[in-house]
Coordinates of C-alpha atoms and ligand atoms in Angstrom, one line a residue:
X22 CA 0.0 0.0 0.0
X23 CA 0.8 3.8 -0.2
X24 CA 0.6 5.1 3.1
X25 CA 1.0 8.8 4.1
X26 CA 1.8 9.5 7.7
X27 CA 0.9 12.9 8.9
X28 CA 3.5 14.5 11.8
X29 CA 6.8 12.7 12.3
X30 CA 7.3 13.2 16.0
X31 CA 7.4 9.8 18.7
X32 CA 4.4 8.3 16.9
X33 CA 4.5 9.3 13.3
X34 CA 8.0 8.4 12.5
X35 CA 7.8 4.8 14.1
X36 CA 4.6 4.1 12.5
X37 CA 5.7 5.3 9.4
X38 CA 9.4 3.3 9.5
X39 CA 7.2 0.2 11.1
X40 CA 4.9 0.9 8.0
X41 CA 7.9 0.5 5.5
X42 CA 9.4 -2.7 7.3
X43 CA 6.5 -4.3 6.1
X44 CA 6.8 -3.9 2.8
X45 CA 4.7 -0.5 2.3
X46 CA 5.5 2.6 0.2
X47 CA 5.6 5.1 2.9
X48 CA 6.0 9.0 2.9
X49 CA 6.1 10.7 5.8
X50 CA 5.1 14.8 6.3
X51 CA 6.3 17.1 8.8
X52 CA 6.2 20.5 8.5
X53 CA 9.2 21.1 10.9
X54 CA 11.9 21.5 8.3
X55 CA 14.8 20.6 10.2
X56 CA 13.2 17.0 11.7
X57 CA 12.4 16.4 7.7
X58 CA 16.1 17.5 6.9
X59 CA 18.0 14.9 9.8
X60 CA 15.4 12.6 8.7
X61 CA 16.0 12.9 5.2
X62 CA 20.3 12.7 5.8
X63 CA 19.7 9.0 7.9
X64 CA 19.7 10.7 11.3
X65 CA 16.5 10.6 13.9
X66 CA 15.2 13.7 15.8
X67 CA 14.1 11.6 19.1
X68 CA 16.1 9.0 20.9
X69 CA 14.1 6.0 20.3
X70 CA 16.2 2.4 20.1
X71 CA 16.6 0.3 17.2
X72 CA 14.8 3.2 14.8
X73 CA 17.8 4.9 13.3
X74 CA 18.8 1.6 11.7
X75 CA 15.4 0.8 10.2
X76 CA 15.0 4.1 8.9
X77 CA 18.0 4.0 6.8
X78 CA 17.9 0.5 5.6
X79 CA 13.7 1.1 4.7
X80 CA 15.4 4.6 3.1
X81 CA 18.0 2.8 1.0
X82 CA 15.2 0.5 -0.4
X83 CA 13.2 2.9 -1.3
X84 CA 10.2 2.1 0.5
X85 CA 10.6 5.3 3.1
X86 CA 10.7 9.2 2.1
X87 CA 10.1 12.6 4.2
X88 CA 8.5 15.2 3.3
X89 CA 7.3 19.0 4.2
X90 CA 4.7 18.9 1.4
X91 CA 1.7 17.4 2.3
X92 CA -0.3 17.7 -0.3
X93 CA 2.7 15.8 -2.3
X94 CA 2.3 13.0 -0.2
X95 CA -1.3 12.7 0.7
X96 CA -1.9 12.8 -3.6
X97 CA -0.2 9.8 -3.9
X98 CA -1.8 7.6 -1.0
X99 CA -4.2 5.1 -0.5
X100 CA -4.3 5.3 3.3
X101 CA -3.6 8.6 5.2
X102 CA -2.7 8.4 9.1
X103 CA -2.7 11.4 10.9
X104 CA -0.3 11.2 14.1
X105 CA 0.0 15.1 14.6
X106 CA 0.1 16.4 18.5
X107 CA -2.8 17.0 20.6
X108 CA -1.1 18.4 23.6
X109 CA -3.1 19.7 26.5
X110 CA -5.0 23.6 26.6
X111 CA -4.8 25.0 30.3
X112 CA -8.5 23.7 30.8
X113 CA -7.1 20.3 30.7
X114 CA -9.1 19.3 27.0
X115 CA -7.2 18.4 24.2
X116 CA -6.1 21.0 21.8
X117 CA -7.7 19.6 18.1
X118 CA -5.4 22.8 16.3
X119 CA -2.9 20.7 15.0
X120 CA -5.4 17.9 14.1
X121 CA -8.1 19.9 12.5
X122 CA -5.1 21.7 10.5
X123 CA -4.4 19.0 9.2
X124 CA -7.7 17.9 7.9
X125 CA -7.9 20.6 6.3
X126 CA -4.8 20.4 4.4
X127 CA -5.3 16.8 4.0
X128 CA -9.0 17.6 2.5
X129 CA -7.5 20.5 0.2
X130 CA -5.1 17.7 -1.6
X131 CA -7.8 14.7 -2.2
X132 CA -7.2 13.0 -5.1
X133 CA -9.5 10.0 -5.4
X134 CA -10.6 7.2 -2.5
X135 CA -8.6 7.2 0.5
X136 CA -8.9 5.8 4.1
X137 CA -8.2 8.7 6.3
X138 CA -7.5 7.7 9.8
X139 CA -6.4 9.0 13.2
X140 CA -4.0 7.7 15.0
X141 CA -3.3 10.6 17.8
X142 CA -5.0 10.6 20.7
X143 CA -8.4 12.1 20.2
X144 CA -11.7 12.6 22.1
X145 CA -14.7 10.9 20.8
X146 CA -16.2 12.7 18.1
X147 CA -13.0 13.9 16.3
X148 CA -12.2 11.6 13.3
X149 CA -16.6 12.5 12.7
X150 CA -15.5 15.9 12.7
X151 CA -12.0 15.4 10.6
X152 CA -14.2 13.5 8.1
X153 CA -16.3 16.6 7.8
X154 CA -13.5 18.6 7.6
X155 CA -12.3 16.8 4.9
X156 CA -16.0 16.5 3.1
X157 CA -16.5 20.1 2.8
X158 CA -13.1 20.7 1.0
X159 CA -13.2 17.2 -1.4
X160 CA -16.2 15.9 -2.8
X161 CA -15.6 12.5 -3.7
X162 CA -15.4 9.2 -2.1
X163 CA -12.8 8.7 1.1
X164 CA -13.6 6.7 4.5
X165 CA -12.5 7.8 8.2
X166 CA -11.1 5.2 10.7
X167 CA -10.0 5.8 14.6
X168 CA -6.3 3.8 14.4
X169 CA -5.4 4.5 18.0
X170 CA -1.8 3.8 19.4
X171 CA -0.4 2.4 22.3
X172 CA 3.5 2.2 21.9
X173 CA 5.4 3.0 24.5
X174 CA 8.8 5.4 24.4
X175 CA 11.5 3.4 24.9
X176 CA 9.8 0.0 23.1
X177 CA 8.3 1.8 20.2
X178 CA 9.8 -0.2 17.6
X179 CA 9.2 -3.2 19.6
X180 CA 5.8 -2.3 20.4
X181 CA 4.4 -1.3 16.5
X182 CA 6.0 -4.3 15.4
X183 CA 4.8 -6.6 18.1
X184 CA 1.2 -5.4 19.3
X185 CA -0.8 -7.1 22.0
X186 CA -3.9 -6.0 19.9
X187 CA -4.6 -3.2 16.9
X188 CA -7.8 -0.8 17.4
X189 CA -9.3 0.0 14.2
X190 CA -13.3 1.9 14.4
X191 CA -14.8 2.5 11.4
X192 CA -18.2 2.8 9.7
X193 CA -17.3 1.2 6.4
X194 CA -16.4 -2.5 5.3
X195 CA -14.0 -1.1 2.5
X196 CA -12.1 0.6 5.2
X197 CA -12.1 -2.0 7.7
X198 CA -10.9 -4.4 5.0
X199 CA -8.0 -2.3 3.5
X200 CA -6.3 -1.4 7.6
X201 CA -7.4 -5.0 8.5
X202 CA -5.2 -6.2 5.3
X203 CA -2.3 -3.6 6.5
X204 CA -2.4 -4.6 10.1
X205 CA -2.9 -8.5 9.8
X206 CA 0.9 -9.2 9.4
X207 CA 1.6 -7.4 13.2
X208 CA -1.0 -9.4 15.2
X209 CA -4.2 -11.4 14.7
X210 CA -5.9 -9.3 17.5
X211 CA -7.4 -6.7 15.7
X212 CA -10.4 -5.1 17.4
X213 CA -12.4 -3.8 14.8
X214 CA -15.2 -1.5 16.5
X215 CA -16.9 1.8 15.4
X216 CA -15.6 4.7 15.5
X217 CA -16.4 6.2 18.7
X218 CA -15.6 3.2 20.9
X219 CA -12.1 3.1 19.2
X220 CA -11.4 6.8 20.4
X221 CA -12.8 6.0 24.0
X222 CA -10.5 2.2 24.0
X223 CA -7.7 4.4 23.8
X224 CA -8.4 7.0 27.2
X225 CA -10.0 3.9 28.7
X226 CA -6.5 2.4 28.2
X227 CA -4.5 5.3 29.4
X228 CA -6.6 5.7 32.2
X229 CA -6.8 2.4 33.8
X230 CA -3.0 2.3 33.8
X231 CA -2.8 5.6 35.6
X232 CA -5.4 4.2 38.1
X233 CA -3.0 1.2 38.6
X234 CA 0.5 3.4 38.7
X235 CA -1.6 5.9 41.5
X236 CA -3.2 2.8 43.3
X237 CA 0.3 0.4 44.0
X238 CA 1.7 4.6 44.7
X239 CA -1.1 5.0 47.5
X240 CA -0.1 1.3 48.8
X241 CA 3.4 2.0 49.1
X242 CA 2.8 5.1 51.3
X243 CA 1.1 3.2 53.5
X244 CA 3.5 0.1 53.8
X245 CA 5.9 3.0 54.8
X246 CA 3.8 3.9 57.7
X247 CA 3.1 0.0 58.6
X248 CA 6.0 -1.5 57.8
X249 CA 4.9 -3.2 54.8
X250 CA 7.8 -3.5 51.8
X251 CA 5.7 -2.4 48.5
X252 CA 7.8 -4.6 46.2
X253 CA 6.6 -7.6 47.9
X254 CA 2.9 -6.8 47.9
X255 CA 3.0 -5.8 44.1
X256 CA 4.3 -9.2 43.5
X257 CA 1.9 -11.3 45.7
X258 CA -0.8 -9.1 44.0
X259 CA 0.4 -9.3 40.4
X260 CA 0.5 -13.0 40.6
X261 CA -2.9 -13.2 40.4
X262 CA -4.0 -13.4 36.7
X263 CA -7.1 -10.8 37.3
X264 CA -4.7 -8.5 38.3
X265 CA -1.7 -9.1 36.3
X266 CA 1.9 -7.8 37.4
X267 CA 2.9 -5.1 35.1
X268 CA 2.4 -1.0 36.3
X269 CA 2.3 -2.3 39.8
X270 CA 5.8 -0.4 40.3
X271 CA 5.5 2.3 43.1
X272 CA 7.8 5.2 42.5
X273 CA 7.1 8.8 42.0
X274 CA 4.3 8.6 39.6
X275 CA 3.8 8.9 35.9
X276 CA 4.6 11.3 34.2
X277 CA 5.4 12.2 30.0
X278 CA 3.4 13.2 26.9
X279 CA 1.0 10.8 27.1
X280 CA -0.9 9.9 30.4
X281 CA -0.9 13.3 32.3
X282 CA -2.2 14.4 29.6
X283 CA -4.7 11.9 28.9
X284 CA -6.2 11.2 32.3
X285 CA -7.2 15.2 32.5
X286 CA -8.7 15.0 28.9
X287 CA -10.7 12.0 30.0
X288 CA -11.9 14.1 33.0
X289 CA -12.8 16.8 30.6
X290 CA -14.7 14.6 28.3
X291 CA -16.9 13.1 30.9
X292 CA -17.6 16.6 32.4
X293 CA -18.7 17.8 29.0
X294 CA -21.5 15.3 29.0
X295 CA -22.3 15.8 32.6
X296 CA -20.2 13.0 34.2
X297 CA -18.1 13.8 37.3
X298 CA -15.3 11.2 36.7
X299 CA -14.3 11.0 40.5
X300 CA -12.5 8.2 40.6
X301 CA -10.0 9.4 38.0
X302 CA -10.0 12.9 39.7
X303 CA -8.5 11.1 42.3
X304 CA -5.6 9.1 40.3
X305 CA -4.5 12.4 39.1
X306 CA -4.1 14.3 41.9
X307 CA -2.6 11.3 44.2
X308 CA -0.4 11.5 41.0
X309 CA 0.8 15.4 41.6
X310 CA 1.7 14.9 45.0
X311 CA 3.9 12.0 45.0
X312 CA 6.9 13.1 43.0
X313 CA 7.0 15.3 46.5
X314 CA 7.6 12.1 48.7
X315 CA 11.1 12.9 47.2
X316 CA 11.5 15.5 48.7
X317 CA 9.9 14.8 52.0
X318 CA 12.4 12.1 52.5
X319 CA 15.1 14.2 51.6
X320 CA 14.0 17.1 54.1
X321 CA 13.6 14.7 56.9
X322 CA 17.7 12.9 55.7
X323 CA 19.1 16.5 55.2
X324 CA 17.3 18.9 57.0
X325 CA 16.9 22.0 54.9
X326 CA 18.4 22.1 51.6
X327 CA 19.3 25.7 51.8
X328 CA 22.9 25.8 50.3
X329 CA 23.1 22.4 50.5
X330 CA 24.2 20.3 46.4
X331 CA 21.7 17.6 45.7
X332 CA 22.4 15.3 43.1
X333 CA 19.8 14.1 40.9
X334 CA 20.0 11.1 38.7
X335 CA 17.3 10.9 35.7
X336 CA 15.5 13.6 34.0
X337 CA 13.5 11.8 31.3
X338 CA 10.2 10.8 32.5
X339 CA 10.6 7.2 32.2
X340 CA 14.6 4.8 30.9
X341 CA 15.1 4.9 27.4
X342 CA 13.9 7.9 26.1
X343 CA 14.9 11.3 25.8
X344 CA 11.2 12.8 26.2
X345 CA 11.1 15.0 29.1
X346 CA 7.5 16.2 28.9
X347 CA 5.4 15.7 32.3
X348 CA 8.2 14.4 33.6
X349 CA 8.3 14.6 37.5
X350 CA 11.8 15.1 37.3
X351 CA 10.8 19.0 36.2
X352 CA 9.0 20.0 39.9
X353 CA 11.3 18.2 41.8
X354 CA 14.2 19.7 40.5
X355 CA 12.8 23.2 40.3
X356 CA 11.7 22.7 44.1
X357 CA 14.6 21.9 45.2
X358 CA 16.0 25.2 43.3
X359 CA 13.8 27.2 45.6
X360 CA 14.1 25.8 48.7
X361 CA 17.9 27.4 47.9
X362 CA 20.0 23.9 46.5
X363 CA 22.3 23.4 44.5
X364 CA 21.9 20.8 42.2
X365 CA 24.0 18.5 39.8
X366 CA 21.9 16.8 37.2
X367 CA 22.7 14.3 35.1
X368 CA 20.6 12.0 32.2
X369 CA 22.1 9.4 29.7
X370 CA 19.9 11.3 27.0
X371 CA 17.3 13.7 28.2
X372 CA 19.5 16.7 29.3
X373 CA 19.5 19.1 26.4
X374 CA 15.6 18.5 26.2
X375 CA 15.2 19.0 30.0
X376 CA 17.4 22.6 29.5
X377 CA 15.0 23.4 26.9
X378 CA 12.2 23.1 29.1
X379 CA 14.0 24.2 32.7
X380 CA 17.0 26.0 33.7
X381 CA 18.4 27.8 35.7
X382 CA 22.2 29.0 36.9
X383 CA 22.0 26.3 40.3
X384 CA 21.7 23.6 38.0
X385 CA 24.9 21.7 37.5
X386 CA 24.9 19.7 34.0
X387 CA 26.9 17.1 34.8
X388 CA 28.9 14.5 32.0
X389 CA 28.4 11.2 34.1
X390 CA 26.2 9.5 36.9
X391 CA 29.6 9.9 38.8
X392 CA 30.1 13.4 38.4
X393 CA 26.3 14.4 39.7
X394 CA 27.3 12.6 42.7
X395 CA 30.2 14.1 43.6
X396 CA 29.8 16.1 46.2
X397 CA 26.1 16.2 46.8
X398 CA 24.5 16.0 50.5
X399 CA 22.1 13.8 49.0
X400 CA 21.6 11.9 46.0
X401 CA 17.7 11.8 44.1
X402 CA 17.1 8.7 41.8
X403 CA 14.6 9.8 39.8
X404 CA 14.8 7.9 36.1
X405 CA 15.7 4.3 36.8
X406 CA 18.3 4.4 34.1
X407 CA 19.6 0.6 33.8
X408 CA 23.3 2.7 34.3
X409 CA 21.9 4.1 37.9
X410 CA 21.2 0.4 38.7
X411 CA 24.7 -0.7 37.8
X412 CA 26.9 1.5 39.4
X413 CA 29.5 1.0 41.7
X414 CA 27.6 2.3 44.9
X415 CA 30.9 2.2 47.0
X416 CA 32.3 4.7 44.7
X417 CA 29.0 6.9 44.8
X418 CA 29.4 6.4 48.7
X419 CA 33.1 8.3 48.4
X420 CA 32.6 10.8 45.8
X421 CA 29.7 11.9 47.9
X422 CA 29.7 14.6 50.7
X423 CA 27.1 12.7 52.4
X424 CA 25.8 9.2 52.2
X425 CA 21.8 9.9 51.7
X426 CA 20.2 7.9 48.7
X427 CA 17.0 8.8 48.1
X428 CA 15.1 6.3 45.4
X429 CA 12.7 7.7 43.6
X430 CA 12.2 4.4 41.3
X431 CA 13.0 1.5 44.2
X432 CA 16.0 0.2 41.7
X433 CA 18.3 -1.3 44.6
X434 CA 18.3 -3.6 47.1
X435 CA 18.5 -2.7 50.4
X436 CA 21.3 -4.8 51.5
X437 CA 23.5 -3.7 48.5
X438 CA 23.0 -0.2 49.5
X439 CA 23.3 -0.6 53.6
X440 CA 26.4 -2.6 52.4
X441 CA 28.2 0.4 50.4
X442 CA 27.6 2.4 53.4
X443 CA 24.7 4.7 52.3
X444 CA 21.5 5.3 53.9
X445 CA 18.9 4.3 52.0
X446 CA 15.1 5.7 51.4
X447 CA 13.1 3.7 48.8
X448 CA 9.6 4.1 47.9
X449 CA 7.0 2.3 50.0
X450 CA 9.8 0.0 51.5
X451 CA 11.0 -0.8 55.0
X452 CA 14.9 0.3 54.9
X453 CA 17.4 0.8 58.3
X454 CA 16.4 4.5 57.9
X455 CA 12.5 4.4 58.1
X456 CA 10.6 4.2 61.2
X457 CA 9.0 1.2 61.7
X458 CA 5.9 2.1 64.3
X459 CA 4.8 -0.3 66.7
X460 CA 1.2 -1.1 65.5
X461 CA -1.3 -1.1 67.9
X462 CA -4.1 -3.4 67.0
X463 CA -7.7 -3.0 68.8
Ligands
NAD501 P1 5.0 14.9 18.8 O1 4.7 16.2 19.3 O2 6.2 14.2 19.1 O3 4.9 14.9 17.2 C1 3.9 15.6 16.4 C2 4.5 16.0 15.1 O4 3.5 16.5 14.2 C3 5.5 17.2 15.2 O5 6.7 16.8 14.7 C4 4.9 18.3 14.4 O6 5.8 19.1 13.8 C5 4.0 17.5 13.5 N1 2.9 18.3 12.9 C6 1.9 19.0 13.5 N2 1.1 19.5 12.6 C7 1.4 19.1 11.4 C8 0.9 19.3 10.1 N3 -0.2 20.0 9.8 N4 1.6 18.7 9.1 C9 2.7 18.0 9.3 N5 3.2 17.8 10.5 C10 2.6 18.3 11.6 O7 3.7 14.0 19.2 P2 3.7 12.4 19.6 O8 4.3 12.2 20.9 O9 4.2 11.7 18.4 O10 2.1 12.2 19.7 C11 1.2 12.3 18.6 C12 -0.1 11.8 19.0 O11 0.0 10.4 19.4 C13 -0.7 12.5 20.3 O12 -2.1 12.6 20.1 C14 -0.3 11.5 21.4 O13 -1.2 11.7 22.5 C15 -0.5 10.2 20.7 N6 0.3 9.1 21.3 C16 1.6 9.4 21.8 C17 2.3 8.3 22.3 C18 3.7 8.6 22.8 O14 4.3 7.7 23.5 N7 4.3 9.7 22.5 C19 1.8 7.0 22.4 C20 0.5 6.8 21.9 C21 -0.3 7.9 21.4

């Protein structure tokens, strides 16, 4: 098939590389000039593993071109998929700008039947009103489908390639048949649905998770004021199948492009139609107050942190990826900057993004894991970066000006860390620092 992929950002390009893997002609559009040009030269604007590779080898057989012109590219396809942003307005609904843009470019270059689908993350009602869009521009025949995503950063490639299940809504058989034949090779769990149940699988997805991620989060405060160790509740829970193990990790909450902004657009949907949405109310804001527990801990280790150099390890919201959006990493730091610290960042990937977004003349960019550490009265996991987990922790222990490990992301064991000589303050865990209260049962 020829396939036009609308917006080359996380989602775009790695559909649109995945797209070419399989054997599809596939242009992709951006109309940032300098992603099109990197693109277009064999490089990759995001940090995303094992897509550079694919890109150049689906390049050099000339199944994969970029683009800025649109219209050049939608002209020659037979399925459009529009993966442009729809990042958050300050009421907490999504912002349709960039999607209802391009519709109306997309509408403007029709050429004969095409499958126009949507793969961002949309409210219900959107790929109706993109269809319209497009109708009142192009008179002839085309189809609208909802194609939403669920890669993760970090597994992208992985993840497209590999799906536990493909969403496809749509009205029309012709459509459903032509995205069924696309999608068959990736996974023989397609969900074919209408249009508007495929929009809502997609914030039902995103939301469930968040209520899981906030839910084990809640747990582990209170094993810290019982005595409980988080780590091995999730795993006695997870092992039953109705529960399942995976985004039972307590930490300091989610954060990145994706669910922060999703759970408050969810909220938004359901209050437009009347529907107070408590229980995900709830998820978000037990969300915004637990990157804090960082620096609770620290206050109670340090003191104040007037004058004092943290360390922080991790700026990217989650390993693996240089996105920085949402990332909790962003308050913490810039908290720790007002309460008068000094602190000495450092991520594998994410730190020119994080400057973009943050910075300040307290903030240390450091070169290595090593060099944020030396020094510091106190040292803040925050990204649980598989080089963080690996590190010598007697060395961190001598570089450091004080021995205070705070764990953001629970990546060590206990006894590891008592044994390099640092003290130790996980996430929902009993360590020789916490407080263990005598319970007092009635
Ligand atoms: P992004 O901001 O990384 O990329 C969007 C790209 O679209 C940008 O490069 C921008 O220049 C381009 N663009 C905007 N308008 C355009 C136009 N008219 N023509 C050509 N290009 C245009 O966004 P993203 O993270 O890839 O997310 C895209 C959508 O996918 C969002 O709705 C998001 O919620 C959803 N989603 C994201 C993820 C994720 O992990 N990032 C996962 C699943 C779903």
């Amino acid at each position: 098939m020829r396939i036009a992929v609308i917006g080359t950002g996380y989602v775009g390009l790695v559909s649109g590389i995945c797209y070419a893997e399989l054997g599809h002609h596939v242009y992709c559009v951006d109309k940032d000039e300098a992603k099109i040009n990197m693109l277009r030269g064999g490089g990759i604007p995001i940090y995303e593993p094992g897509l550079q590779p694919l890109s150049v080898k689906n390049m050099a057989d000339g199944r994969l071109r970029f683009t800025t012109e649109l219209a050049e590219a939608v002209t020659e396809a037979d399925v459009v998929v529009i993966a442009v942003g729809t990042p958050s307005l300050p009421s907490g609904e999504a912002d349709m700008t960039y999607i209802e843009a391009a519709a109306r470019e997309v509408g403007a270059a029709m050429n004969g039947y095409k499958v126009i689908c949507v793969k961002s993350t949309v409210p219900v009602g959107t790929n109706e009103r993109v269809g319209r869009i497009i109708g009142e521009l192009y008179d002839g025949p085309f189809d609208s489908a909802s194609l939403p995503e669920f890669l993760r950063e970090g597994t992208a490639v992985r993840d497209t390639l590999h799906p536990d299940r493909i969403v496809i809504g749509t009205g029309s058989s012709r459509a459903a048949h032509i995205l069924s034949d696309l999608h068959r090779p990736l996974t023989s769990q397609i969900v074919m649905t209408d249009i508007r149940s495929a929009e809502m699988i997609k914030y039902a997805s995103n939301a469930f998770l968040a209520t899981k991620i906030s839910f084990i989060n809640e747990i582990a405060n209170i094993c810290e004021k019982v005595g409980a160790d988080v780590i091995e509740v999730a795993k006695g829970m997870g092992l039953d199948n109705r529960i399942g193990s995976s985004f039972l990790r307590a930490g300091i909450g989610y954060g990145g492009s994706c669910f922060p902004k999703d759970t408050n657009a969810l909220i938004q949907i359901a209050g437009n139609v009347e529907y107070d949405f408590k229980l995900l109310k709830s998820v978000v804001e037990v969300n915004k107050g637990q990157r804090f527990g960082v620096i609770d801990k620290l206050r109670k280790a340090l003191g104040d942190a007037d004058g004092r150099t943290i360390g922080v390890w991790g700026l990217a919201f989650k390993p693996e990826t240089d996105d920085v959006r949402e990332a909790p990493a962003l308050e913490i730091v810039e908290q720790l900057i007002d309460s008068g610290a000094e602190v000495s960042v450092y991520d594998p990937v994410a730190m020119a993004n994080f400057r973009r977004m943050f910075d300040h003349p307290r903030i240390l960019w450091c070169g290595s894991a090593m060099e944020a550490a030396q020094g510091s009265d106190a040292l803040c996991l925050l990204t649980e970066w598989k080089e963080f987990a690996d590190i010598d922790l007697g060395a961190v222990k001598s570089a450091m000006g004080s021995p205070i490990l705070i764990d953001g992301r629970n990546v060590y064991d206990d006894k590891r860390v008592r044994a390099a000589g640092l003290h130790y303050y996980p996430v929902g865990r009993p360590s020789h620092e916490a407080f263990i209260p005598e319970l007092i049962l009635e």
